[in-house]
Amino acid sequence: MSAGIAEHDVVVLTRDMPAHNLVAGDAGVVVSIHADPSGALSGYLLELFAVDGSTIAVVDVSADSVRKARHSDLSHARPVAAE
């Protein structure tokens, strides 16, 4: 696991994902961790939620596309269409 990110951690996107209507700064939860055949970290499966708890997106991201959420991060609401 890179940067101490584990399953069920809250992470923040570090880049836009226009194909999924997601932008850098959107937060999600790690559902699973992906490794390549050698066992090295390759990415994560994330679930992103609306403020009411409904799922907005479930996406695979590369390991360098997220960072662990910080205590100083501020939540922000924006409208987005579900996939």
Short mmCIF file of N, CA, C and O in Angstrom, two decimals:
data_model
loop_
_atom_site.label_atom_id
_atom_site.label_comp_id
_atom_site.label_asym_id
_atom_site.label_seq_id
_atom_site.Cartn_x
_atom_site.Cartn_y
_atom_site.Cartn_z
N MET A 1 0.84 -1.19 0.00
CA MET A 1 0.00 0.00 0.00
C MET A 1 0.88 1.24 0.00
O MET A 1 1.79 1.34 0.80
N SER A 2 0.57 2.16 -0.88
CA SER A 2 1.34 3.39 -1.01
C SER A 2 0.73 4.48 -0.15
O SER A 2 -0.48 4.57 0.00
N ALA A 3 1.58 5.31 0.41
CA ALA A 3 1.16 6.48 1.18
C ALA A 3 0.22 6.12 2.32
O ALA A 3 -0.57 6.94 2.74
N GLY A 4 0.29 4.89 2.80
CA GLY A 4 -0.54 4.50 3.93
C GLY A 4 -2.02 4.43 3.62
O GLY A 4 -2.85 4.52 4.52
N ILE A 5 -2.40 4.26 2.36
CA ILE A 5 -3.81 4.17 1.99
C ILE A 5 -4.25 2.71 2.09
O ILE A 5 -3.61 1.83 1.54
N ALA A 6 -5.35 2.49 2.80
CA ALA A 6 -5.88 1.15 3.01
C ALA A 6 -7.34 1.10 2.57
O ALA A 6 -7.97 2.14 2.35
N GLU A 7 -7.88 -0.11 2.46
CA GLU A 7 -9.31 -0.25 2.16
C GLU A 7 -10.12 0.50 3.21
O GLU A 7 -9.77 0.51 4.38
N HIS A 8 -11.18 1.15 2.76
CA HIS A 8 -12.12 1.92 3.57
C HIS A 8 -11.61 3.31 3.94
O HIS A 8 -12.32 4.05 4.60
N ASP A 9 -10.38 3.66 3.54
CA ASP A 9 -9.89 5.02 3.79
C ASP A 9 -10.59 6.00 2.87
O ASP A 9 -10.98 5.66 1.75
N VAL A 10 -10.74 7.21 3.35
CA VAL A 10 -11.24 8.30 2.51
C VAL A 10 -10.04 8.90 1.79
O VAL A 10 -9.02 9.19 2.41
N VAL A 11 -10.18 9.05 0.48
CA VAL A 11 -9.12 9.63 -0.34
C VAL A 11 -9.69 10.77 -1.17
O VAL A 11 -10.91 10.89 -1.34
N VAL A 12 -8.80 11.57 -1.72
CA VAL A 12 -9.17 12.73 -2.52
C VAL A 12 -8.54 12.59 -3.89
O VAL A 12 -7.34 12.29 -4.00
N LEU A 13 -9.34 12.81 -4.94
CA LEU A 13 -8.80 12.79 -6.30
C LEU A 13 -7.82 13.94 -6.49
O LEU A 13 -8.08 15.06 -6.05
N THR A 14 -6.71 13.66 -7.16
CA THR A 14 -5.72 14.70 -7.42
C THR A 14 -5.77 15.18 -8.87
O THR A 14 -5.00 16.05 -9.25
N ARG A 15 -6.67 14.60 -9.66
CA ARG A 15 -6.83 15.03 -11.05
C ARG A 15 -8.29 14.86 -11.47
O ARG A 15 -9.03 14.07 -10.89
N ASP A 16 -8.68 15.64 -12.46
CA ASP A 16 -10.03 15.53 -13.01
C ASP A 16 -10.21 14.20 -13.73
O ASP A 16 -9.27 13.66 -14.32
N MET A 17 -11.44 13.69 -13.69
CA MET A 17 -11.82 12.50 -14.45
C MET A 17 -13.11 12.84 -15.20
O MET A 17 -14.21 12.45 -14.80
N PRO A 18 -13.00 13.61 -16.29
CA PRO A 18 -14.18 14.09 -17.00
C PRO A 18 -15.10 12.99 -17.50
O PRO A 18 -16.32 13.18 -17.57
N ALA A 19 -14.56 11.83 -17.83
CA ALA A 19 -15.40 10.73 -18.31
C ALA A 19 -16.38 10.26 -17.23
O ALA A 19 -17.39 9.63 -17.55
N HIS A 20 -16.08 10.57 -15.98
CA HIS A 20 -16.93 10.15 -14.86
C HIS A 20 -17.58 11.34 -14.15
O HIS A 20 -18.14 11.18 -13.06
N ASN A 21 -17.45 12.55 -14.72
CA ASN A 21 -17.98 13.77 -14.11
C ASN A 21 -17.38 14.03 -12.74
O ASN A 21 -18.05 14.56 -11.84
N LEU A 22 -16.10 13.69 -12.56
CA LEU A 22 -15.41 13.90 -11.30
C LEU A 22 -14.29 14.91 -11.50
O LEU A 22 -13.70 14.99 -12.58
N VAL A 23 -14.00 15.67 -10.43
CA VAL A 23 -12.95 16.68 -10.51
C VAL A 23 -11.97 16.51 -9.35
O VAL A 23 -12.32 15.95 -8.30
N ALA A 24 -10.76 17.01 -9.56
CA ALA A 24 -9.77 17.00 -8.49
C ALA A 24 -10.38 17.64 -7.25
O ALA A 24 -11.05 18.66 -7.34
N GLY A 25 -10.18 17.00 -6.13
CA GLY A 25 -10.76 17.47 -4.88
C GLY A 25 -11.96 16.67 -4.43
O GLY A 25 -12.33 16.71 -3.26
N ASP A 26 -12.60 15.93 -5.35
CA ASP A 26 -13.72 15.06 -4.96
C ASP A 26 -13.17 13.95 -4.06
O ASP A 26 -12.07 13.45 -4.26
N ALA A 27 -13.95 13.58 -3.06
CA ALA A 27 -13.53 12.57 -2.10
C ALA A 27 -14.30 11.28 -2.33
O ALA A 27 -15.46 11.28 -2.73
N GLY A 28 -13.63 10.17 -2.05
CA GLY A 28 -14.25 8.86 -2.17
C GLY A 28 -13.67 7.91 -1.16
O GLY A 28 -12.76 8.25 -0.40
N VAL A 29 -14.19 6.70 -1.16
CA VAL A 29 -13.74 5.66 -0.23
C VAL A 29 -13.09 4.53 -1.03
O VAL A 29 -13.62 4.11 -2.06
N VAL A 30 -11.96 4.04 -0.55
CA VAL A 30 -11.27 2.93 -1.20
C VAL A 30 -12.05 1.65 -0.95
O VAL A 30 -12.26 1.26 0.21
N VAL A 31 -12.51 1.02 -2.02
CA VAL A 31 -13.23 -0.24 -1.94
C VAL A 31 -12.24 -1.41 -2.00
O VAL A 31 -12.38 -2.39 -1.27
N SER A 32 -11.25 -1.31 -2.89
CA SER A 32 -10.22 -2.34 -2.97
C SER A 32 -8.94 -1.74 -3.52
O SER A 32 -8.95 -0.66 -4.12
N ILE A 33 -7.87 -2.47 -3.30
CA ILE A 33 -6.54 -2.04 -3.72
C ILE A 33 -6.07 -3.00 -4.82
O ILE A 33 -6.19 -4.22 -4.67
N HIS A 34 -5.56 -2.43 -5.91
CA HIS A 34 -5.10 -3.23 -7.04
C HIS A 34 -3.57 -3.35 -7.02
O HIS A 34 -2.88 -2.38 -6.74
N ALA A 35 -3.09 -4.53 -7.34
CA ALA A 35 -1.65 -4.76 -7.47
C ALA A 35 -1.36 -5.37 -8.83
O ALA A 35 -2.21 -6.07 -9.40
N ASP A 36 -0.17 -5.08 -9.35
CA ASP A 36 0.23 -5.71 -10.62
C ASP A 36 0.72 -7.13 -10.33
O ASP A 36 0.78 -7.54 -9.16
N PRO A 37 1.06 -7.90 -11.36
CA PRO A 37 1.47 -9.30 -11.14
C PRO A 37 2.65 -9.48 -10.18
O PRO A 37 2.78 -10.50 -9.51
N SER A 38 3.50 -8.46 -10.06
CA SER A 38 4.63 -8.55 -9.13
C SER A 38 4.24 -8.23 -7.69
O SER A 38 5.04 -8.37 -6.78
N GLY A 39 3.00 -7.78 -7.52
CA GLY A 39 2.53 -7.43 -6.18
C GLY A 39 2.66 -5.95 -5.86
O GLY A 39 2.27 -5.51 -4.79
N ALA A 40 3.19 -5.16 -6.79
CA ALA A 40 3.35 -3.72 -6.57
C ALA A 40 2.00 -3.03 -6.72
O ALA A 40 1.18 -3.41 -7.55
N LEU A 41 1.78 -2.00 -5.93
CA LEU A 41 0.55 -1.21 -5.99
C LEU A 41 0.36 -0.63 -7.38
O LEU A 41 1.28 -0.05 -7.95
N SER A 42 -0.84 -0.81 -7.95
CA SER A 42 -1.11 -0.21 -9.26
C SER A 42 -2.28 0.75 -9.23
O SER A 42 -2.41 1.60 -10.09
N GLY A 43 -3.17 0.63 -8.26
CA GLY A 43 -4.29 1.56 -8.19
C GLY A 43 -5.33 1.13 -7.18
O GLY A 43 -5.11 0.23 -6.36
N TYR A 44 -6.50 1.79 -7.29
CA TYR A 44 -7.57 1.58 -6.33
C TYR A 44 -8.93 1.56 -7.03
O TYR A 44 -9.11 2.20 -8.07
N LEU A 45 -9.87 0.87 -6.45
CA LEU A 45 -11.27 0.98 -6.82
C LEU A 45 -11.91 1.88 -5.78
O LEU A 45 -11.82 1.61 -4.57
N LEU A 46 -12.52 2.97 -6.25
CA LEU A 46 -13.13 3.96 -5.35
C LEU A 46 -14.62 4.01 -5.53
O LEU A 46 -15.13 3.81 -6.64
N GLU A 47 -15.32 4.32 -4.46
CA GLU A 47 -16.75 4.63 -4.53
C GLU A 47 -16.90 6.06 -4.05
O GLU A 47 -16.38 6.42 -2.98
N LEU A 48 -17.60 6.86 -4.84
CA LEU A 48 -17.85 8.26 -4.50
C LEU A 48 -19.34 8.44 -4.26
O LEU A 48 -20.16 7.90 -5.01
N PHE A 49 -19.68 9.18 -3.22
CA PHE A 49 -21.05 9.30 -2.76
C PHE A 49 -21.55 10.74 -2.80
O PHE A 49 -20.78 11.67 -2.62
N ALA A 50 -22.86 10.88 -2.97
CA ALA A 50 -23.52 12.17 -2.78
C ALA A 50 -23.67 12.40 -1.27
O ALA A 50 -23.50 11.46 -0.47
N VAL A 51 -24.02 13.60 -0.87
CA VAL A 51 -24.16 13.89 0.55
C VAL A 51 -25.27 13.08 1.21
O VAL A 51 -25.26 12.89 2.42
N ASP A 52 -26.23 12.57 0.44
CA ASP A 52 -27.29 11.75 1.02
C ASP A 52 -26.90 10.27 1.11
O ASP A 52 -27.69 9.43 1.54
N GLY A 53 -25.67 9.93 0.71
CA GLY A 53 -25.19 8.56 0.80
C GLY A 53 -25.37 7.73 -0.45
O GLY A 53 -24.89 6.60 -0.52
N SER A 54 -26.06 8.27 -1.45
CA SER A 54 -26.23 7.50 -2.69
C SER A 54 -24.93 7.51 -3.49
O SER A 54 -24.17 8.47 -3.47
N THR A 55 -24.68 6.42 -4.19
CA THR A 55 -23.46 6.28 -4.97
C THR A 55 -23.51 7.15 -6.21
O THR A 55 -24.47 7.11 -6.97
N ILE A 56 -22.47 7.94 -6.42
CA ILE A 56 -22.33 8.77 -7.62
C ILE A 56 -21.52 8.02 -8.67
O ILE A 56 -21.84 8.03 -9.84
N ALA A 57 -20.44 7.36 -8.24
CA ALA A 57 -19.58 6.66 -9.19
C ALA A 57 -18.76 5.60 -8.47
O ALA A 57 -18.45 5.73 -7.29
N VAL A 58 -18.42 4.56 -9.21
CA VAL A 58 -17.46 3.55 -8.78
C VAL A 58 -16.42 3.50 -9.89
O VAL A 58 -16.77 3.20 -11.04
N VAL A 59 -15.19 3.87 -9.57
CA VAL A 59 -14.17 4.02 -10.61
C VAL A 59 -12.84 3.39 -10.18
O VAL A 59 -12.50 3.36 -9.00
N ASP A 60 -12.13 2.90 -11.17
CA ASP A 60 -10.74 2.47 -10.98
C ASP A 60 -9.85 3.68 -11.23
O ASP A 60 -10.05 4.40 -12.21
N VAL A 61 -8.89 3.89 -10.35
CA VAL A 61 -7.94 5.00 -10.52
C VAL A 61 -6.52 4.49 -10.31
O VAL A 61 -6.30 3.53 -9.57
N SER A 62 -5.58 5.15 -10.94
CA SER A 62 -4.17 4.80 -10.71
C SER A 62 -3.76 5.31 -9.33
O SER A 62 -4.38 6.21 -8.77
N ALA A 63 -2.71 4.72 -8.80
CA ALA A 63 -2.25 5.08 -7.46
C ALA A 63 -1.86 6.55 -7.35
O ALA A 63 -2.02 7.15 -6.28
N ASP A 64 -1.40 7.14 -8.45
CA ASP A 64 -0.98 8.54 -8.39
C ASP A 64 -2.14 9.51 -8.64
O ASP A 64 -1.93 10.71 -8.73
N SER A 65 -3.37 9.01 -8.69
CA SER A 65 -4.54 9.86 -8.93
C SER A 65 -5.27 10.23 -7.65
O SER A 65 -6.28 10.93 -7.70
N VAL A 66 -4.77 9.74 -6.50
CA VAL A 66 -5.43 10.03 -5.23
C VAL A 66 -4.40 10.31 -4.15
O VAL A 66 -3.24 9.95 -4.26
N ARG A 67 -4.86 10.96 -3.11
CA ARG A 67 -4.08 11.13 -1.89
C ARG A 67 -5.00 10.85 -0.72
O ARG A 67 -6.23 10.96 -0.84
N LYS A 68 -4.44 10.48 0.39
CA LYS A 68 -5.23 10.24 1.59
C LYS A 68 -5.83 11.56 2.07
O LYS A 68 -5.18 12.61 2.01
N ALA A 69 -7.08 11.52 2.50
CA ALA A 69 -7.73 12.72 3.03
C ALA A 69 -7.01 13.17 4.30
O ALA A 69 -6.52 12.34 5.07
N ARG A 70 -6.97 14.48 4.49
CA ARG A 70 -6.31 15.06 5.67
C ARG A 70 -7.37 15.62 6.63
O ARG A 70 -8.46 15.99 6.20
N HIS A 71 -7.01 15.73 7.88
CA HIS A 71 -7.93 16.31 8.86
C HIS A 71 -8.26 17.76 8.52
O HIS A 71 -9.32 18.26 8.89
N SER A 72 -7.38 18.44 7.80
CA SER A 72 -7.59 19.85 7.46
C SER A 72 -8.39 20.03 6.16
O SER A 72 -8.67 21.16 5.77
N ASP A 73 -8.77 18.93 5.48
CA ASP A 73 -9.54 19.04 4.24
C ASP A 73 -10.96 19.49 4.56
O ASP A 73 -11.57 19.05 5.54
N LEU A 74 -11.50 20.34 3.71
CA LEU A 74 -12.85 20.86 3.85
C LEU A 74 -13.77 20.17 2.86
O LEU A 74 -13.42 20.04 1.69
N SER A 75 -14.92 19.72 3.34
CA SER A 75 -15.91 19.14 2.42
C SER A 75 -16.55 20.26 1.61
O SER A 75 -16.69 21.38 2.08
N HIS A 76 -16.96 19.92 0.40
CA HIS A 76 -17.58 20.89 -0.49
C HIS A 76 -18.65 20.17 -1.30
O HIS A 76 -18.42 19.07 -1.79
N ALA A 77 -19.81 20.78 -1.43
CA ALA A 77 -20.88 20.16 -2.21
C ALA A 77 -20.96 20.83 -3.59
O ALA A 77 -20.83 22.04 -3.71
N ARG A 78 -21.20 19.99 -4.62
CA ARG A 78 -21.43 20.49 -5.98
C ARG A 78 -22.38 19.51 -6.65
O ARG A 78 -22.32 18.31 -6.39
N PRO A 79 -23.26 19.99 -7.50
CA PRO A 79 -24.16 19.07 -8.19
C PRO A 79 -23.42 18.28 -9.27
O PRO A 79 -22.52 18.80 -9.92
N VAL A 80 -23.79 17.00 -9.40
CA VAL A 80 -23.19 16.16 -10.42
C VAL A 80 -24.21 15.09 -10.79
O VAL A 80 -24.97 14.61 -9.95
N ALA A 81 -24.24 14.74 -12.05
CA ALA A 81 -25.16 13.68 -12.50
C ALA A 81 -24.50 12.33 -12.23
O ALA A 81 -23.32 12.14 -12.47
N ALA A 82 -25.27 11.37 -11.72
CA ALA A 82 -24.77 10.02 -11.49
C ALA A 82 -24.51 9.33 -12.82
O ALA A 82 -25.15 9.63 -13.82
N GLU A 83 -23.56 8.39 -12.81
CA GLU A 83 -23.26 7.63 -14.03
C GLU A 83 -24.40 6.72 -14.38
O GLU A 83 -25.09 6.22 -13.57
#
